[in-house]
Amino acid sequence: MSELLEYSGDEMMTVAASRALADGTVCFVGIGLPSAAANLARLTHAPNVVLIYESGTIETKPDILPLSIGDGELSETALTTVSVPEMFRYWLQGGRVQVGFLGAAQLDKYANINTTVIGDYDAPKVRLPGGGGAPEIATHSGEVFITLRHSKRGFVEKLDFITSAGGQPGGDNKKRCGGKGPTKIITDLCIMEPDSQTKEFIVTSMHRGVERQQIIDNTGWGVRFAEEVTTTPEPSAHELEVLRDLHRRTKEAHAGEA
Amino acid sequence: MAKVTSLENAIRDNVNDGDIIAMEGFTHLIPFAAGHEIIRQGKRDLTLIRMTPDVIYDQLIGAGCARKLIFSWGGNPGVGSLHRLRDAVEKGWPQALELEEHSHAAMANAYEAGAAGLPCAVIKAYANTDYPKVTKTIVPMECPFTGEALVAIPSIRPDVAVIHAQKATTKGDVLIEGILGVQKEAVLAAKRAIVTVEEIVDDLGDVHPNACILPSWVVSAVAEVPRGAFPSYAHGYYSRDNKYYQDWDNIARDRDSFQAWIDENIMQSATGDAS
């Protein structure tokens, strides 16, 4: 650990997200930021983490990060590849997944996620791609981690559409859905966790060098801070090296495919 | 028994205006060449079903083939939006597009129910989401034995399913390898099925006893179309052309550049040569 290490906010976010995954965890991985974090975990502190992607690949160990959820790399490095109906029925709905790892375009203070529309559903201002696997990943996984960059556009007071459900104020997620729902939001500024009473996500850890005002300015609701806010441990030299290698390999491989 | 024929004949014989059509392939083995032939033959008023309507459905929608879309994720994987899909939904161009929107879990279950001859699929899904407000075919129900909260959705039973696979025999037995998606379920759920393949062989050879094989007698037509999944990939044959997907973003952003692309690359190009 060295205070002299230089790293970006994105790198801090990915490292913090990767550390949230304990070794041996069975994790259903979303594409993009969650995929980078999950594979960083596998290549550093959690060699036995089990990564599952919705294309049906189980215990996959990609050498490079996939661009899409169904890249050949995922199947070639998997223990086994099952059909998509089997993936959603037996493995996700059947309760085999401990952590669902999602990205998000937009979320609210309860970690409800919108990836469907901006504006009215029938006459949308912007039609977004939709939910894909997320609605059931959010409810059937034991718990859910969400990782995205902190911005006012992403952290909003009210969503136009709830694509996948977060915590319910005063509700019991486990009874309702089978899983606990979202338990961590990891951004490039901080880590947020739900208040045990209100279920609202509050800041529990800030990354080094981040000011409270930055988080307030980049959150679309009146964000609250825990009574005791810790400082997120910085990335180690090893973590940064492995992450940068992964991104470099990925870039080289994808450039060669065109 | 499958008829081994040309792509042109396979589409002409099996796809009619107004059909409900499912073209599947989960990132892998997407039947692009067959989709292009549907555009070339000017099919209209189709109800298009696909879990991940990506670039191929953007092309079909922009070309005016579709009346309705049943789907669960509509984007350009790894790139962003589908501009033709958005233009149809947001502006009604080239015509309005009715949406029936589900999640992946629901779609996959609905295909499986269709293959199993069931009228509906029963799933644990959509808890505390807004889907049931906008998709009228999501119906809450209780388990008759335990009282558990469930939902029912109609099974998917298309008029025709279209998929791409690695190999078929001269008899029409089809082998699919790698990421399998929902292709087997889509074929077994449909009244008719068209399969394009990388190559037609005399014998599938030494395949694993549990390999994914669709027997000739569940397939209507097989056509040999090498690189028929391009720009997606075919496990064991070629990899995904990521640059095509990135370039598509610019082509599809503008109606004129889109139409010019369709004219040049599909309408004026021979069957099976649309890549």
Coordinates of N, CA, C and O in Angstrom, one line a residue, chain A residues 40-133:
Chain A
L40 N -11.6 -8.7 -11.9 CA -10.5 -8.3 -11.1 C -10.5 -9.0 -9.7 O -9.4 -9.5 -9.3
A41 N -11.7 -9.2 -9.1 CA -11.7 -10.0 -7.9 C -11.2 -11.4 -8.1 O -10.4 -11.9 -7.3
R42 N -11.6 -12.0 -9.3 CA -11.1 -13.4 -9.6 C -9.6 -13.5 -9.7 O -9.0 -14.4 -9.4
L43 N -9.0 -12.4 -10.3 CA -7.6 -12.4 -10.6 C -6.8 -11.9 -9.4 O -5.5 -11.8 -9.5
T44 N -7.4 -11.4 -8.3 CA -6.7 -11.0 -7.2 C -7.0 -11.8 -5.9 O -6.6 -12.9 -5.7
H45 N -7.9 -11.2 -5.1 CA -8.2 -11.8 -3.8 C -9.2 -13.0 -3.8 O -9.3 -13.7 -2.8
A46 N -9.9 -13.2 -4.9 CA -11.0 -14.2 -4.9 C -10.8 -15.2 -6.0 O -11.7 -15.2 -6.9
P47 N -9.7 -16.0 -6.0 CA -9.5 -16.9 -7.2 C -10.6 -17.9 -7.3 O -10.8 -18.5 -8.4
N48 N -11.4 -18.2 -6.3 CA -12.5 -19.2 -6.4 C -13.8 -18.6 -6.5 O -14.8 -19.3 -6.3
V49 N -13.9 -17.3 -6.9 CA -15.2 -16.7 -7.1 C -15.8 -17.4 -8.4 O -15.1 -17.7 -9.3
V50 N -17.1 -17.7 -8.3 CA -17.8 -18.3 -9.4 C -18.6 -17.3 -10.2 O -19.5 -16.7 -9.7
L51 N -18.1 -17.1 -11.5 CA -18.8 -16.0 -12.3 C -19.8 -16.7 -13.3 O -19.4 -17.6 -14.0
I52 N -21.0 -16.1 -13.3 CA -22.0 -16.6 -14.2 C -22.5 -15.5 -15.0 O -22.8 -14.4 -14.5
Y53 N -22.6 -15.6 -16.3 CA -23.2 -14.6 -17.2 C -24.5 -15.1 -17.8 O -24.7 -16.3 -18.0
E54 N -25.4 -14.2 -18.1 CA -26.8 -14.6 -18.5 C -26.8 -15.4 -19.8 O -27.8 -16.0 -20.1
S55 N -25.8 -15.4 -20.6 CA -25.7 -16.2 -21.8 C -25.6 -17.6 -21.5 O -25.6 -18.5 -22.5
G56 N -25.6 -18.0 -20.3 CA -25.6 -19.4 -19.9 C -24.2 -20.0 -19.5 O -24.1 -21.2 -19.3
T57 N -23.2 -19.1 -19.4 CA -21.9 -19.6 -19.1 C -21.7 -19.6 -17.6 O -21.8 -18.6 -16.9
I58 N -21.3 -20.8 -17.1 CA -21.2 -21.0 -15.7 C -19.7 -21.3 -15.3 O -19.0 -22.1 -16.0
E59 N -19.2 -20.6 -14.3 CA -17.8 -20.7 -13.8 C -16.9 -20.4 -15.0 O -16.0 -21.1 -15.3
T60 N -17.2 -19.2 -15.5 CA -16.3 -18.7 -16.7 C -15.1 -17.9 -16.2 O -15.2 -17.3 -15.1
K61 N -14.0 -18.1 -16.9 CA -12.8 -17.4 -16.5 C -12.2 -16.7 -17.7 O -11.1 -17.0 -18.1
P62 N -12.8 -15.7 -18.1 CA -12.4 -15.0 -19.3 C -11.0 -14.3 -19.1 O -10.8 -13.7 -18.1
D63 N -10.1 -14.4 -20.1 CA -8.8 -13.8 -20.1 C -8.9 -12.4 -20.4 O -8.1 -11.5 -20.0
I64 N -9.9 -12.0 -21.2 CA -10.2 -10.6 -21.6 C -11.7 -10.3 -21.2 O -12.5 -11.2 -21.1
L65 N -12.0 -9.0 -21.1 CA -13.4 -8.7 -20.7 C -14.3 -8.8 -21.9 O -13.9 -8.3 -23.0
P66 N -15.4 -9.4 -21.8 CA -16.3 -9.5 -23.0 C -16.9 -8.1 -23.3 O -17.2 -7.3 -22.4
L67 N -17.1 -7.9 -24.6 CA -17.8 -6.7 -25.0 C -19.3 -6.9 -24.9 O -20.1 -5.9 -24.6
S68 N -19.8 -8.1 -25.2 CA -21.2 -8.3 -25.1 C -21.4 -9.5 -24.1 O -20.4 -10.2 -23.8
I69 N -22.6 -9.7 -23.7 CA -22.9 -10.7 -22.7 C -22.7 -12.2 -23.2 O -22.6 -13.1 -22.5
G70 N -22.6 -12.3 -24.5 CA -22.5 -13.6 -25.1 C -21.2 -13.8 -26.0 O -21.2 -14.6 -26.9
D71 N -20.1 -13.1 -25.6 CA -18.9 -13.3 -26.4 C -18.4 -14.8 -26.3 O -18.6 -15.4 -25.3
G72 N -17.7 -15.2 -27.4 CA -17.2 -16.6 -27.4 C -16.3 -16.9 -26.3 O -16.2 -18.0 -25.7
E73 N -15.5 -15.9 -25.8 CA -14.5 -16.0 -24.7 C -15.2 -16.6 -23.5 O -14.6 -17.4 -22.8
L74 N -16.4 -16.2 -23.2 CA -17.1 -16.6 -22.0 C -17.4 -18.1 -22.1 O -17.3 -18.8 -21.1
S75 N -17.8 -18.6 -23.2 CA -18.2 -20.0 -23.4 C -16.9 -20.9 -23.4 O -16.8 -21.9 -22.8
E76 N -15.9 -20.4 -24.1 CA -14.6 -21.1 -24.2 C -13.9 -21.3 -22.9 O -13.2 -22.3 -22.7
T77 N -14.1 -20.4 -22.0 CA -13.4 -20.5 -20.7 C -14.3 -20.9 -19.5 O -13.9 -20.9 -18.4
A78 N -15.5 -21.4 -19.9 CA -16.5 -21.8 -18.9 C -16.4 -23.2 -18.5 O -16.0 -24.1 -19.3
L79 N -16.8 -23.6 -17.3 CA -16.9 -25.0 -16.9 C -17.9 -25.7 -17.7 O -17.8 -26.8 -18.2
T80 N -19.1 -25.0 -17.9 CA -20.1 -25.5 -18.8 C -21.0 -24.4 -19.3 O -21.1 -23.3 -18.6
T81 N -21.7 -24.6 -20.4 CA -22.6 -23.6 -21.0 C -23.9 -24.2 -21.1 O -24.1 -25.2 -21.7
V82 N -24.9 -23.6 -20.4 CA -26.3 -24.1 -20.5 C -27.2 -23.1 -21.3 O -26.7 -22.0 -21.7
S83 N -28.4 -23.6 -21.7 CA -29.2 -22.7 -22.5 C -29.7 -21.6 -21.6 O -29.7 -21.6 -20.4
V84 N -30.3 -20.6 -22.3 CA -30.7 -19.4 -21.6 C -31.9 -19.7 -20.7 O -32.0 -19.2 -19.5
P85 N -32.9 -20.5 -21.1 CA -34.0 -20.8 -20.2 C -33.5 -21.5 -19.0 O -34.0 -21.3 -17.9
E86 N -32.6 -22.5 -19.2 CA -32.0 -23.2 -18.0 C -31.4 -22.2 -17.0 O -31.5 -22.3 -15.8
M87 N -30.6 -21.3 -17.6 CA -29.9 -20.3 -16.8 C -30.9 -19.5 -15.9 O -30.7 -19.4 -14.6
F88 N -32.0 -19.0 -16.5 CA -32.9 -18.2 -15.7 C -33.8 -19.1 -14.8 O -34.1 -18.6 -13.7
R89 N -34.1 -20.3 -15.2 CA -35.0 -21.1 -14.4 C -34.3 -21.8 -13.2 O -34.6 -21.6 -12.0
Y90 N -33.3 -22.6 -13.6 CA -32.7 -23.4 -12.5 C -31.7 -22.6 -11.7 O -31.6 -22.8 -10.5
W91 N -30.8 -21.9 -12.4 CA -29.7 -21.3 -11.7 C -30.0 -20.0 -11.0 O -29.6 -19.8 -9.8
L92 N -30.8 -19.1 -11.6 CA -31.2 -17.8 -11.0 C -32.5 -18.0 -10.2 O -32.4 -17.8 -8.9
Q93 N -33.6 -18.3 -10.8 CA -34.8 -18.5 -10.1 C -34.7 -19.6 -9.0 O -35.4 -19.5 -8.0
G94 N -33.9 -20.6 -9.3 CA -33.7 -21.7 -8.4 C -32.9 -21.4 -7.1 O -32.8 -22.2 -6.2
G95 N -32.4 -20.2 -7.1 CA -31.7 -19.7 -5.9 C -30.3 -20.0 -5.7 O -29.8 -20.1 -4.6
R96 N -29.6 -20.3 -6.8 CA -28.2 -20.7 -6.7 C -27.2 -19.5 -6.7 O -26.0 -19.7 -6.5
V97 N -27.7 -18.3 -6.9 CA -26.8 -17.1 -7.0 C -26.8 -16.4 -5.7 O -27.8 -16.0 -5.2
Q98 N -25.6 -16.1 -5.2 CA -25.5 -15.4 -3.9 C -25.4 -13.9 -4.1 O -26.0 -13.1 -3.4
V99 N -24.7 -13.4 -5.2 CA -24.6 -12.0 -5.5 C -24.9 -11.7 -6.9 O -24.4 -12.3 -7.8
G100 N -25.8 -10.8 -7.1 CA -26.1 -10.3 -8.5 C -25.3 -8.9 -8.6 O -25.4 -8.1 -7.7
F101 N -24.6 -8.8 -9.7 CA -23.7 -7.6 -9.8 C -24.2 -6.8 -11.0 O -24.1 -7.3 -12.1
L102 N -24.8 -5.7 -10.8 CA -25.5 -4.9 -11.8 C -24.8 -3.5 -12.0 O -24.3 -2.9 -11.1
G103 N -24.9 -3.1 -13.3 CA -24.7 -1.7 -13.6 C -26.0 -1.0 -13.6 O -27.1 -1.6 -13.4
A104 N -26.0 0.3 -13.9 CA -27.3 1.0 -13.9 C -27.1 2.3 -14.7 O -26.0 2.9 -14.7
A105 N -28.2 2.8 -15.4 CA -28.1 4.1 -16.1 C -28.6 5.1 -15.1 O -28.1 6.2 -15.0
Q106 N -29.6 4.7 -14.3 CA -30.3 5.7 -13.4 C -30.9 4.9 -12.2 O -31.5 3.8 -12.4
L107 N -30.7 5.5 -11.0 CA -31.3 4.8 -9.9 C -31.8 5.9 -8.9 O -31.5 7.1 -9.0
D108 N -32.7 5.5 -8.0 CA -33.2 6.4 -6.9 C -32.6 6.0 -5.6 O -31.8 5.1 -5.5
K109 N -33.0 6.7 -4.5 CA -32.4 6.5 -3.2 C -32.6 5.1 -2.6 O -32.0 4.8 -1.7
Y110 N -33.6 4.4 -3.1 CA -33.8 3.0 -2.7 C -33.1 2.0 -3.6 O -33.4 0.8 -3.4
A111 N -32.4 2.5 -4.6 CA -31.7 1.6 -5.5 C -32.6 0.9 -6.4 O -32.3 -0.2 -6.9
N112 N -33.8 1.4 -6.7 CA -34.6 1.0 -7.8 C -33.9 1.5 -9.0 O -33.3 2.6 -9.0
I113 N -33.9 0.7 -10.1 CA -33.1 1.0 -11.3 C -34.1 1.2 -12.5 O -35.0 0.5 -12.7
N114 N -33.8 2.2 -13.3 CA -34.5 2.5 -14.6 C -33.5 2.3 -15.7 O -32.5 3.0 -15.9
T115 N -33.8 1.3 -16.6 CA -33.1 1.2 -17.9 C -34.1 1.1 -19.0 O -33.8 0.5 -20.0
T116 N -35.3 1.6 -18.8 CA -36.4 1.4 -19.8 C -36.7 2.7 -20.6 O -36.5 2.7 -21.8
V117 N -37.2 3.7 -19.9 CA -37.5 5.0 -20.7 C -37.2 6.2 -19.9 O -37.3 6.2 -18.6
I118 N -37.0 7.3 -20.6 CA -37.0 8.6 -19.9 C -38.3 9.3 -20.5 O -38.4 9.3 -21.7
G119 N -39.1 9.7 -19.6 CA -40.4 10.3 -20.0 C -41.5 9.3 -19.9 O -41.3 8.3 -19.2
D120 N -42.6 9.6 -20.6 CA -43.8 8.7 -20.5 C -43.5 7.4 -21.3 O -43.0 7.4 -22.4
Y121 N -44.0 6.3 -20.8 CA -43.7 5.0 -21.5 C -44.2 5.0 -22.9 O -43.6 4.5 -23.8
D122 N -45.4 5.5 -23.1 CA -46.1 5.4 -24.4 C -45.6 6.5 -25.4 O -45.8 6.4 -26.6
A123 N -45.0 7.5 -24.9 CA -44.5 8.6 -25.7 C -43.1 9.0 -25.1 O -43.0 10.2 -24.7
P124 N -42.2 8.2 -25.1 CA -40.9 8.4 -24.4 C -40.1 9.5 -25.0 O -40.0 9.7 -26.3
K125 N -39.4 10.3 -24.2 CA -38.4 11.2 -24.7 C -37.2 10.4 -25.2 O -36.7 10.7 -26.3
V126 N -36.8 9.5 -24.4 CA -35.7 8.6 -24.8 C -36.1 7.1 -24.5 O -36.4 6.8 -23.4
R127 N -36.0 6.3 -25.5 CA -36.3 4.9 -25.3 C -34.9 4.2 -25.0 O -34.0 4.2 -25.9
L128 N -34.8 3.7 -23.8 CA -33.6 3.0 -23.4 C -33.7 1.5 -23.8 O -34.8 1.1 -24.1
P129 N -32.6 0.7 -23.6 CA -32.7 -0.7 -24.1 C -33.7 -1.6 -23.4 O -34.2 -2.5 -24.0
G130 N -34.0 -1.3 -22.1 CA -34.9 -2.2 -21.3 C -34.1 -3.0 -20.3 O -32.9 -2.8 -20.1
G131 N -34.8 -3.9 -19.7 CA -34.2 -4.6 -18.5 C -33.3 -5.8 -18.7 O -32.4 -6.0 -17.9
G132 N -33.6 -6.5 -19.8 CA -32.8 -7.7 -20.0 C -33.0 -8.7 -18.8 O -34.1 -8.9 -18.4
G133 N -31.9 -9.1 -18.3 CA -31.9 -10.0 -17.1 C -32.1 -9.4 -15.8 O -32.4 -10.1 -14.8

